[in-house]
Amino acid sequence: FSLFFILGFINLKLDTDPQGLWVSPTSRGNIEQNYFIDKFGKFFRINQYIMKPEGSVDDDFNIFSKGYLALMYDIQTMMEERVVHYAGQNFNVSELCYKPITGKGCMTTSPMEFWLMNITNMNEDKNISETAQCIYPRFPGHNTCFDRIGVPLMKPAIFGKSNVLESLKKCVPDLVECQALLTTFLLNNNPYTEALAEAWEKDVFIDILQEFNDIMDEGNYKKKPEEGKTELEKKVRQRYKDHPDMVKLHLYFMAERSIPDDLLLQDKANMGIVAVSYALMFLYVSCAIGYLPSFLYSRFLVGFAGILIVIFSLLVAFGFLAYLGMGLSIISAEVVPFLILAIGVDNMFIISRAEKGVPAEVTNIEERLARGLSNIGPSILCAATCEFLAFMIGTLTNIPALLSFCLVAGIAVLVDFIFQVTAFVAILKLDNTRIANHRADVVPCIVYDNPKPRRNEIINRLFEKYYTPFVMNKICHLVIVALVILFFVFGVLGFQNITLGISHMASVTSESDIYWYFDTQEDYVDQGPISYLVFRDVNYTNMENRKLMNEMADALSVLNDSVQQPIYSWIKGFEMFLREDTDWAVPCGSLGINALPFNEQMRKFVKIKVNSDCCLKYGICGEQYIKDVVFNSWGEVETTRYRFYHTPLRIEWDYIRDLQATRYVVDQFTDKFKKNSWALKNYEGKSEDESRSVFAYSLFYVYYEQYYYIRGVLAENILITVAIIIFAAQLITTLKSSIFVGLTVFMISFSLVGVS
């Protein structure tokens, strides 16, 4: 039986994708994300690092100076130039990066982009702080606040904990200061380049940053440059020689592959912990289930067999999951073994002690076991039923990791119970036969002629003589009831203040690179994640729809606690482009534009170059929206999007709040839009989530929308579980006692949630 399910391990796969673990396939966020990916492609692979002094930073510290910028330049240059060899291919980041403008290079947000990634321009700049204010061009060919490829620079994505100091002199620009500098590489995210991107992240991005941190940790950054062992070490030493007042730095980073890599590391590390735990539990069971130091009554083999039963229960559960075609989550692989071990060991003690409790005058081994099972069999059956059904209720929650966990745990509990009342009972019979024949444990070939009787159990005497009389005292009854009620009241009070969300730092290895990145990001990153407003099959020729699109942008822009300005809306620039009676009609090519159909107007609009007079003088820059407009196969505009950024998200509640705020605004408008007539048939029989005309999307939405309903799920699961416990308890006791047991479980569950 076990072997059949163990064969399922051949097809068992370990799920490490965070979204695959925590996002329901049928959730609104996942449906909207799938549409977004289908039309615009997957979200970028984000690789970001933060430069700041190691440890705490003084409030008056300013890292925005030429020495630190030169280091950022050195690191970024190495990342852009290093060639990776993978699967017979040679490539660098330019073949993997996101290029928003046709014919231009990578979009990389970096402080050196203020000088177009030219170290000479930066070194010759007399006041770098004024340059960052983007007031006027600072050198030939400089277009203020635009990077090398013509994309506007976003200061919150470059400066961490920035501060603008007001100048004391009139007509003199204010000064920019910050405590951290950020650089972000955006890579394309598609199945064709995924393996190459992962190789670049490991062999270039992570490798260079770890080497830099090693140089800092070893104190080599202030030694002679010419004695450096690597190119990076020589450059770092040279920068510190040129700028001796620079402090010790650290780079906090996260690559797209960082979290999956961390999960795999956790899994490998924890497998050893699981093995050690089972070995220690084997020793404990072997010692506690028998009578040490007696070699006759020790029962090491019984303990070993009991642990094997638990292991086989787990293997059957994992194999069952594999036959269903489901992946095994790391939570299931790490937590379920301990859970089943605890339950299995508990049953071992109960069964073995039940046999010991049979009167000594019953000498037949099989009869002793039968009497013992008749006493405790209904109890462990009831407990196993409650545990199995409780886990099955957990599978109703639409969270893949929780579904996998509950399914594995439920099957393991059921199989463990079956093995306990069959195989373990048979093992006990064999062991009792061994004892009756005076054969030694582990080495049964050794026979004792006149064995000593087994010793009395100390714990039994302690409970019988001291604990039971103490608990049965009337005063003790009152104290216990009072404490239970007090604990429950504390739970109720705590439940009212329970906060939603679990810190993402709790899911990664403590003290790891990704852990310290998250810790630093919370304090030093001044920009939230990018988000989109997606319009699905909207009729763009309908003037009422265009009006609604402008109103939506305005409605989002006033969400000051959730949305950062500006909203990158193509509709405003497009409507300016359509005006033929203006100064920009000729340079923008607007003359005669209204005689063309809408789809042709849009094609001309997105071809307006960011370096053209139309863009530089009049702000009509259609090319920057070229990735925001999707044409279908017959040339009509099918889907468009706006872009905006959320405010910095420091704690979990910030994520939930921003999701709720943006969806609230969007849901006020979605039913007002009129769809294209040719698209209406595509939505026949579709759900509301699949047919919304407009929706907001950001990468984190799919993870946090479950907090909309998680409290209700918690209450529902607790109530159903309590009902099952009451039902199962009735199999062995009265309705009154069953209700009392169910009420006790409810109070314990409620109190634990509230107190935690």
PDB file of C-alpha atoms in Angstrom, residues 85-305:
ATOM      1  CA  HIS A  85      28.298  32.480 -20.857  1.00  0.00           C
ATOM      2  CA  TYR A  86      25.260  30.218 -20.648  1.00  0.00           C
ATOM      3  CA  ALA A  87      24.234  27.160 -22.666  1.00  0.00           C
ATOM      4  CA  GLY A  88      26.709  27.985 -25.393  1.00  0.00           C
ATOM      5  CA  GLN A  89      25.590  31.613 -25.639  1.00  0.00           C
ATOM      6  CA  ASN A  90      27.382  34.858 -24.817  1.00  0.00           C
ATOM      7  CA  PHE A  91      25.141  37.740 -23.794  1.00  0.00           C
ATOM      8  CA  ASN A  92      24.906  40.796 -21.563  1.00  0.00           C
ATOM      9  CA  VAL A  93      22.106  42.728 -19.940  1.00  0.00           C
ATOM     10  CA  SER A  94      21.261  44.730 -23.080  1.00  0.00           C
ATOM     11  CA  GLU A  95      19.807  41.570 -24.626  1.00  0.00           C
ATOM     12  CA  LEU A  96      17.541  40.958 -21.620  1.00  0.00           C
ATOM     13  CA  CYS A  97      16.488  44.394 -20.410  1.00  0.00           C
ATOM     14  CA  TYR A  98      13.232  46.252 -20.871  1.00  0.00           C
ATOM     15  CA  LYS A  99      13.417  48.829 -23.670  1.00  0.00           C
ATOM     16  CA  PRO A 100      10.305  51.034 -23.616  1.00  0.00           C
ATOM     17  CA  ILE A 101      11.291  53.091 -26.658  1.00  0.00           C
ATOM     18  CA  THR A 102      11.975  51.410 -29.988  1.00  0.00           C
ATOM     19  CA  GLY A 103      15.596  51.688 -31.058  1.00  0.00           C
ATOM     20  CA  LYS A 104      16.752  52.920 -27.661  1.00  0.00           C
ATOM     21  CA  GLY A 105      18.643  51.173 -24.879  1.00  0.00           C
ATOM     22  CA  CYS A 106      17.721  49.734 -21.495  1.00  0.00           C
ATOM     23  CA  MET A 107      15.515  51.519 -19.010  1.00  0.00           C
ATOM     24  CA  THR A 108      17.666  51.613 -15.875  1.00  0.00           C
ATOM     25  CA  THR A 109      16.853  54.002 -13.058  1.00  0.00           C
ATOM     26  CA  SER A 110      20.078  55.255 -11.547  1.00  0.00           C
ATOM     27  CA  PRO A 111      21.430  58.498 -10.033  1.00  0.00           C
ATOM     28  CA  MET A 112      24.108  58.570 -12.756  1.00  0.00           C
ATOM     29  CA  GLU A 113      21.350  59.045 -15.358  1.00  0.00           C
ATOM     30  CA  PHE A 114      21.261  62.735 -14.349  1.00  0.00           C
ATOM     31  CA  TRP A 115      24.530  62.908 -16.300  1.00  0.00           C
ATOM     32  CA  LEU A 116      23.492  60.393 -18.965  1.00  0.00           C
ATOM     33  CA  MET A 117      25.750  57.759 -17.386  1.00  0.00           C
ATOM     34  CA  ASN A 118      28.802  59.862 -18.274  1.00  0.00           C
ATOM     35  CA  ILE A 119      31.380  60.032 -15.467  1.00  0.00           C
ATOM     36  CA  THR A 120      33.082  63.049 -17.058  1.00  0.00           C
ATOM     37  CA  ASN A 121      29.866  65.091 -17.059  1.00  0.00           C
ATOM     38  CA  MET A 122      29.390  64.279 -13.384  1.00  0.00           C
ATOM     39  CA  ASN A 123      32.957  65.097 -12.359  1.00  0.00           C
ATOM     40  CA  GLU A 124      32.866  68.431 -14.195  1.00  0.00           C
ATOM     41  CA  ASP A 125      29.503  69.395 -12.709  1.00  0.00           C
ATOM     42  CA  LYS A 126      30.067  72.284 -10.320  1.00  0.00           C
ATOM     43  CA  ASN A 127      26.912  71.596  -8.308  1.00  0.00           C
ATOM     44  CA  ILE A 128      25.415  68.135  -8.598  1.00  0.00           C
ATOM     45  CA  SER A 129      22.604  69.050  -6.218  1.00  0.00           C
ATOM     46  CA  GLU A 130      21.364  71.762  -8.587  1.00  0.00           C
ATOM     47  CA  THR A 131      21.484  69.270 -11.463  1.00  0.00           C
ATOM     48  CA  ALA A 132      19.177  66.961  -9.555  1.00  0.00           C
ATOM     49  CA  GLN A 133      16.667  69.812  -9.270  1.00  0.00           C
ATOM     50  CA  CYS A 134      16.187  69.655 -13.065  1.00  0.00           C
ATOM     51  CA  ILE A 135      15.828  73.417 -13.490  1.00  0.00           C
ATOM     52  CA  TYR A 136      17.999  73.983 -16.569  1.00  0.00           C
ATOM     53  CA  PRO A 137      20.464  72.032 -18.774  1.00  0.00           C
ATOM     54  CA  ARG A 138      23.859  71.563 -17.152  1.00  0.00           C
ATOM     55  CA  PHE A 139      25.995  70.427 -20.101  1.00  0.00           C
ATOM     56  CA  PRO A 140      25.767  70.171 -23.921  1.00  0.00           C
ATOM     57  CA  GLY A 141      23.058  67.766 -25.052  1.00  0.00           C
ATOM     58  CA  HIS A 142      21.533  67.667 -21.595  1.00  0.00           C
ATOM     59  CA  ASN A 143      17.740  67.452 -21.445  1.00  0.00           C
ATOM     60  CA  THR A 144      16.846  68.107 -17.829  1.00  0.00           C
ATOM     61  CA  CYS A 145      15.471  65.144 -15.889  1.00  0.00           C
ATOM     62  CA  PHE A 146      15.593  62.731 -18.838  1.00  0.00           C
ATOM     63  CA  ASP A 147      17.822  59.671 -18.979  1.00  0.00           C
ATOM     64  CA  ARG A 148      19.945  58.312 -21.840  1.00  0.00           C
ATOM     65  CA  ILE A 149      16.969  56.881 -23.730  1.00  0.00           C
ATOM     66  CA  GLY A 150      14.681  59.885 -23.241  1.00  0.00           C
ATOM     67  CA  VAL A 151      12.586  58.596 -20.331  1.00  0.00           C
ATOM     68  CA  PRO A 152      11.819  61.060 -17.518  1.00  0.00           C
ATOM     69  CA  LEU A 153      13.828  60.447 -14.345  1.00  0.00           C
ATOM     70  CA  MET A 154      11.813  59.613 -11.254  1.00  0.00           C
ATOM     71  CA  LYS A 155      13.608  61.015  -8.213  1.00  0.00           C
ATOM     72  CA  PRO A 156      11.780  58.845  -5.633  1.00  0.00           C
ATOM     73  CA  ALA A 157      13.110  55.785  -7.501  1.00  0.00           C
ATOM     74  CA  ILE A 158      16.699  57.090  -7.198  1.00  0.00           C
ATOM     75  CA  PHE A 159      16.974  58.843  -3.839  1.00  0.00           C
ATOM     76  CA  GLY A 160      16.313  57.176  -0.512  1.00  0.00           C
ATOM     77  CA  LYS A 161      15.218  59.309   2.439  1.00  0.00           C
ATOM     78  CA  SER A 162      15.690  62.397   0.300  1.00  0.00           C
ATOM     79  CA  ASN A 163      15.413  65.957   1.521  1.00  0.00           C
ATOM     80  CA  VAL A 164      15.253  69.240  -0.378  1.00  0.00           C
ATOM     81  CA  LEU A 165      16.965  72.043   1.529  1.00  0.00           C
ATOM     82  CA  GLU A 166      15.646  75.517   0.831  1.00  0.00           C
ATOM     83  CA  SER A 167      18.341  77.913  -0.305  1.00  0.00           C
ATOM     84  CA  LEU A 168      18.956  80.974   1.855  1.00  0.00           C
ATOM     85  CA  LYS A 169      19.669  83.083  -1.237  1.00  0.00           C
ATOM     86  CA  LYS A 170      17.046  84.321  -3.634  1.00  0.00           C
ATOM     87  CA  CYS A 171      17.045  82.948  -7.165  1.00  0.00           C
ATOM     88  CA  VAL A 172      19.375  80.120  -6.117  1.00  0.00           C
ATOM     89  CA  PRO A 173      18.075  76.556  -6.557  1.00  0.00           C
ATOM     90  CA  ASP A 174      17.311  74.470  -3.493  1.00  0.00           C
ATOM     91  CA  LEU A 175      19.682  71.627  -2.651  1.00  0.00           C
ATOM     92  CA  VAL A 176      18.954  67.907  -2.826  1.00  0.00           C
ATOM     93  CA  GLU A 177      20.258  65.593  -0.115  1.00  0.00           C
ATOM     94  CA  CYS A 178      19.587  61.918   0.570  1.00  0.00           C
ATOM     95  CA  GLN A 179      20.786  59.083   2.784  1.00  0.00           C
ATOM     96  CA  ALA A 180      20.654  56.269   0.200  1.00  0.00           C
ATOM     97  CA  LEU A 181      21.065  55.810  -3.550  1.00  0.00           C
ATOM     98  CA  LEU A 182      19.108  53.281  -5.597  1.00  0.00           C
ATOM     99  CA  THR A 183      19.680  51.596  -8.943  1.00  0.00           C
ATOM    100  CA  THR A 184      17.106  49.353 -10.616  1.00  0.00           C
ATOM    101  CA  PHE A 185      17.509  47.081 -13.629  1.00  0.00           C
ATOM    102  CA  LEU A 186      14.290  46.027 -15.339  1.00  0.00           C
ATOM    103  CA  LEU A 187      14.517  42.806 -17.344  1.00  0.00           C
ATOM    104  CA  ASN A 188      11.946  41.356 -19.705  1.00  0.00           C
ATOM    105  CA  ASN A 189       9.967  38.547 -18.141  1.00  0.00           C
ATOM    106  CA  ASN A 190       9.112  35.848 -20.654  1.00  0.00           C
ATOM    107  CA  PRO A 191       9.716  32.099 -20.997  1.00  0.00           C
ATOM    108  CA  TYR A 192      12.188  32.594 -23.860  1.00  0.00           C
ATOM    109  CA  THR A 193      14.743  34.559 -21.843  1.00  0.00           C
ATOM    110  CA  GLU A 194      13.909  33.361 -18.321  1.00  0.00           C
ATOM    111  CA  ALA A 195      16.869  30.998 -18.001  1.00  0.00           C
ATOM    112  CA  LEU A 196      19.254  33.624 -19.411  1.00  0.00           C
ATOM    113  CA  ALA A 197      17.857  36.278 -17.062  1.00  0.00           C
ATOM    114  CA  GLU A 198      18.316  34.002 -14.057  1.00  0.00           C
ATOM    115  CA  ALA A 199      21.892  33.331 -15.139  1.00  0.00           C
ATOM    116  CA  TRP A 200      22.601  37.075 -15.463  1.00  0.00           C
ATOM    117  CA  GLU A 201      21.066  37.775 -12.056  1.00  0.00           C
ATOM    118  CA  LYS A 202      23.237  35.115 -10.430  1.00  0.00           C
ATOM    119  CA  ASP A 203      26.542  35.537 -12.297  1.00  0.00           C
ATOM    120  CA  VAL A 204      26.474  39.320 -12.721  1.00  0.00           C
ATOM    121  CA  PHE A 205      24.012  41.195 -10.521  1.00  0.00           C
ATOM    122  CA  ILE A 206      24.303  39.155  -7.314  1.00  0.00           C
ATOM    123  CA  ASP A 207      27.957  38.250  -7.855  1.00  0.00           C
ATOM    124  CA  ILE A 208      29.124  41.873  -8.225  1.00  0.00           C
ATOM    125  CA  LEU A 209      27.094  43.135  -5.274  1.00  0.00           C
ATOM    126  CA  GLN A 210      28.263  40.318  -3.002  1.00  0.00           C
ATOM    127  CA  GLU A 211      31.859  40.965  -4.043  1.00  0.00           C
ATOM    128  CA  PHE A 212      31.448  44.652  -3.158  1.00  0.00           C
ATOM    129  CA  ASN A 213      30.060  43.771   0.274  1.00  0.00           C
ATOM    130  CA  ASP A 214      32.900  41.314   0.854  1.00  0.00           C
ATOM    131  CA  ILE A 215      35.417  44.050   0.051  1.00  0.00           C
ATOM    132  CA  MET A 216      33.730  46.289   2.618  1.00  0.00           C
ATOM    133  CA  ASP A 217      33.446  43.579   5.269  1.00  0.00           C
ATOM    134  CA  GLU A 218      37.103  42.597   4.937  1.00  0.00           C
ATOM    135  CA  GLY A 219      38.233  46.214   5.254  1.00  0.00           C
ATOM    136  CA  ASN A 220      40.100  46.139   1.943  1.00  0.00           C
ATOM    137  CA  TYR A 221      38.482  49.264   0.567  1.00  0.00           C
ATOM    138  CA  LYS A 222      41.099  51.637   2.040  1.00  0.00           C
ATOM    139  CA  LYS A 223      44.201  49.766   0.874  1.00  0.00           C
ATOM    140  CA  LYS A 224      46.368  50.574  -2.155  1.00  0.00           C
ATOM    141  CA  PRO A 225      44.384  50.395  -5.443  1.00  0.00           C
ATOM    142  CA  GLU A 226      47.169  48.741  -7.423  1.00  0.00           C
ATOM    143  CA  GLU A 227      47.240  45.825  -4.987  1.00  0.00           C
ATOM    144  CA  GLY A 228      43.599  44.949  -5.549  1.00  0.00           C
ATOM    145  CA  LYS A 229      42.956  41.370  -6.575  1.00  0.00           C
ATOM    146  CA  THR A 230      39.949  42.050  -8.824  1.00  0.00           C
ATOM    147  CA  GLU A 231      38.827  44.835 -11.120  1.00  0.00           C
ATOM    148  CA  LEU A 232      36.089  45.869  -8.708  1.00  0.00           C
ATOM    149  CA  GLU A 233      38.414  45.888  -5.707  1.00  0.00           C
ATOM    150  CA  LYS A 234      40.861  48.158  -7.551  1.00  0.00           C
ATOM    151  CA  LYS A 235      38.079  50.576  -8.489  1.00  0.00           C
ATOM    152  CA  VAL A 236      36.661  50.664  -4.974  1.00  0.00           C
ATOM    153  CA  ARG A 237      40.088  51.350  -3.477  1.00  0.00           C
ATOM    154  CA  GLN A 238      40.686  54.109  -6.026  1.00  0.00           C
ATOM    155  CA  ARG A 239      37.421  55.845  -5.166  1.00  0.00           C
ATOM    156  CA  TYR A 240      38.210  55.751  -1.457  1.00  0.00           C
ATOM    157  CA  LYS A 241      41.700  57.093  -2.190  1.00  0.00           C
ATOM    158  CA  ASP A 242      40.237  59.980  -4.219  1.00  0.00           C
ATOM    159  CA  HIS A 243      37.578  60.676  -1.574  1.00  0.00           C
ATOM    160  CA  PRO A 244      39.073  59.728   1.815  1.00  0.00           C
ATOM    161  CA  ASP A 245      36.125  61.178   3.735  1.00  0.00           C
ATOM    162  CA  MET A 246      33.752  58.467   2.439  1.00  0.00           C
ATOM    163  CA  VAL A 247      32.333  56.075   5.038  1.00  0.00           C
ATOM    164  CA  LYS A 248      32.007  52.293   4.936  1.00  0.00           C
ATOM    165  CA  LEU A 249      29.101  51.237   2.715  1.00  0.00           C
ATOM    166  CA  HIS A 250      26.844  48.247   2.206  1.00  0.00           C
ATOM    167  CA  LEU A 251      24.711  47.285  -0.789  1.00  0.00           C
ATOM    168  CA  TYR A 252      21.298  45.875   0.054  1.00  0.00           C
ATOM    169  CA  PHE A 253      19.853  44.068  -2.933  1.00  0.00           C
ATOM    170  CA  MET A 254      17.062  41.921  -4.287  1.00  0.00           C
ATOM    171  CA  ALA A 255      17.086  40.072  -7.581  1.00  0.00           C
ATOM    172  CA  GLU A 256      13.962  38.605  -9.131  1.00  0.00           C
ATOM    173  CA  ARG A 257      15.256  35.145  -8.263  1.00  0.00           C
ATOM    174  CA  SER A 258      16.112  36.056  -4.651  1.00  0.00           C
ATOM    175  CA  ILE A 259      12.903  34.845  -3.013  1.00  0.00           C
ATOM    176  CA  PRO A 260      12.691  31.463  -4.841  1.00  0.00           C
ATOM    177  CA  ASP A 261      16.392  30.930  -4.104  1.00  0.00           C
ATOM    178  CA  ASP A 262      15.798  31.733  -0.440  1.00  0.00           C
ATOM    179  CA  LEU A 263      12.889  29.303  -0.258  1.00  0.00           C
ATOM    180  CA  LEU A 264      15.064  26.525  -1.671  1.00  0.00           C
ATOM    181  CA  LEU A 265      17.807  27.322   0.825  1.00  0.00           C
ATOM    182  CA  GLN A 266      15.283  27.205   3.646  1.00  0.00           C
ATOM    183  CA  ASP A 267      14.053  23.852   2.426  1.00  0.00           C
ATOM    184  CA  LYS A 268      17.546  22.355   2.277  1.00  0.00           C
ATOM    185  CA  ALA A 269      18.468  23.734   5.684  1.00  0.00           C
ATOM    186  CA  ASN A 270      15.251  22.603   7.325  1.00  0.00           C
ATOM    187  CA  MET A 271      15.476  19.061   5.968  1.00  0.00           C
ATOM    188  CA  GLY A 272      18.365  18.489   8.356  1.00  0.00           C
ATOM    189  CA  ILE A 273      16.306  19.888  11.221  1.00  0.00           C
ATOM    190  CA  VAL A 274      13.454  17.524  10.365  1.00  0.00           C
ATOM    191  CA  ALA A 275      15.830  14.542  10.305  1.00  0.00           C
ATOM    192  CA  VAL A 276      17.378  15.490  13.663  1.00  0.00           C
ATOM    193  CA  SER A 277      13.920  16.055  15.162  1.00  0.00           C
ATOM    194  CA  TYR A 278      12.744  12.609  14.114  1.00  0.00           C
ATOM    195  CA  ALA A 279      15.927  11.037  15.495  1.00  0.00           C
ATOM    196  CA  LEU A 280      15.463  12.802  18.840  1.00  0.00           C
ATOM    197  CA  MET A 281      11.794  11.860  18.913  1.00  0.00           C
ATOM    198  CA  PHE A 282      12.765   8.250  18.258  1.00  0.00           C
ATOM    199  CA  LEU A 283      15.083   8.326  21.247  1.00  0.00           C
ATOM    200  CA  TYR A 284      12.408   9.957  23.387  1.00  0.00           C
ATOM    201  CA  VAL A 285       9.679   7.501  22.386  1.00  0.00           C
ATOM    202  CA  SER A 286      11.981   4.545  22.801  1.00  0.00           C
ATOM    203  CA  CYS A 287      12.892   5.683  26.298  1.00  0.00           C
ATOM    204  CA  ALA A 288       9.464   6.858  27.423  1.00  0.00           C
ATOM    205  CA  ILE A 289       7.328   4.062  26.009  1.00  0.00           C
ATOM    206  CA  GLY A 290       9.335   1.399  27.805  1.00  0.00           C
ATOM    207  CA  TYR A 291      11.253   1.118  31.044  1.00  0.00           C
ATOM    208  CA  LEU A 292      14.884   2.152  31.011  1.00  0.00           C
ATOM    209  CA  PRO A 293      17.519   1.002  31.819  1.00  0.00           C
ATOM    210  CA  SER A 294      16.001  -2.465  31.496  1.00  0.00           C
ATOM    211  CA  PHE A 295      17.034  -4.262  28.272  1.00  0.00           C
ATOM    212  CA  LEU A 296      13.936  -6.426  28.549  1.00  0.00           C
ATOM    213  CA  TYR A 297      11.308  -3.677  28.914  1.00  0.00           C
ATOM    214  CA  SER A 298      13.019  -0.838  27.014  1.00  0.00           C
ATOM    215  CA  ARG A 299      10.977  -1.203  23.759  1.00  0.00           C
ATOM    216  CA  PHE A 300      13.442   0.516  21.428  1.00  0.00           C
ATOM    217  CA  LEU A 301      12.147  -1.495  18.482  1.00  0.00           C
ATOM    218  CA  VAL A 302       8.560  -0.437  19.236  1.00  0.00           C
ATOM    219  CA  GLY A 303       9.637   3.210  19.239  1.00  0.00           C
ATOM    220  CA  PHE A 304      11.548   2.765  15.997  1.00  0.00           C
ATOM    221  CA  ALA A 305       8.577   1.033  14.363  1.00  0.00           C
TER     222      ALA A 305
END
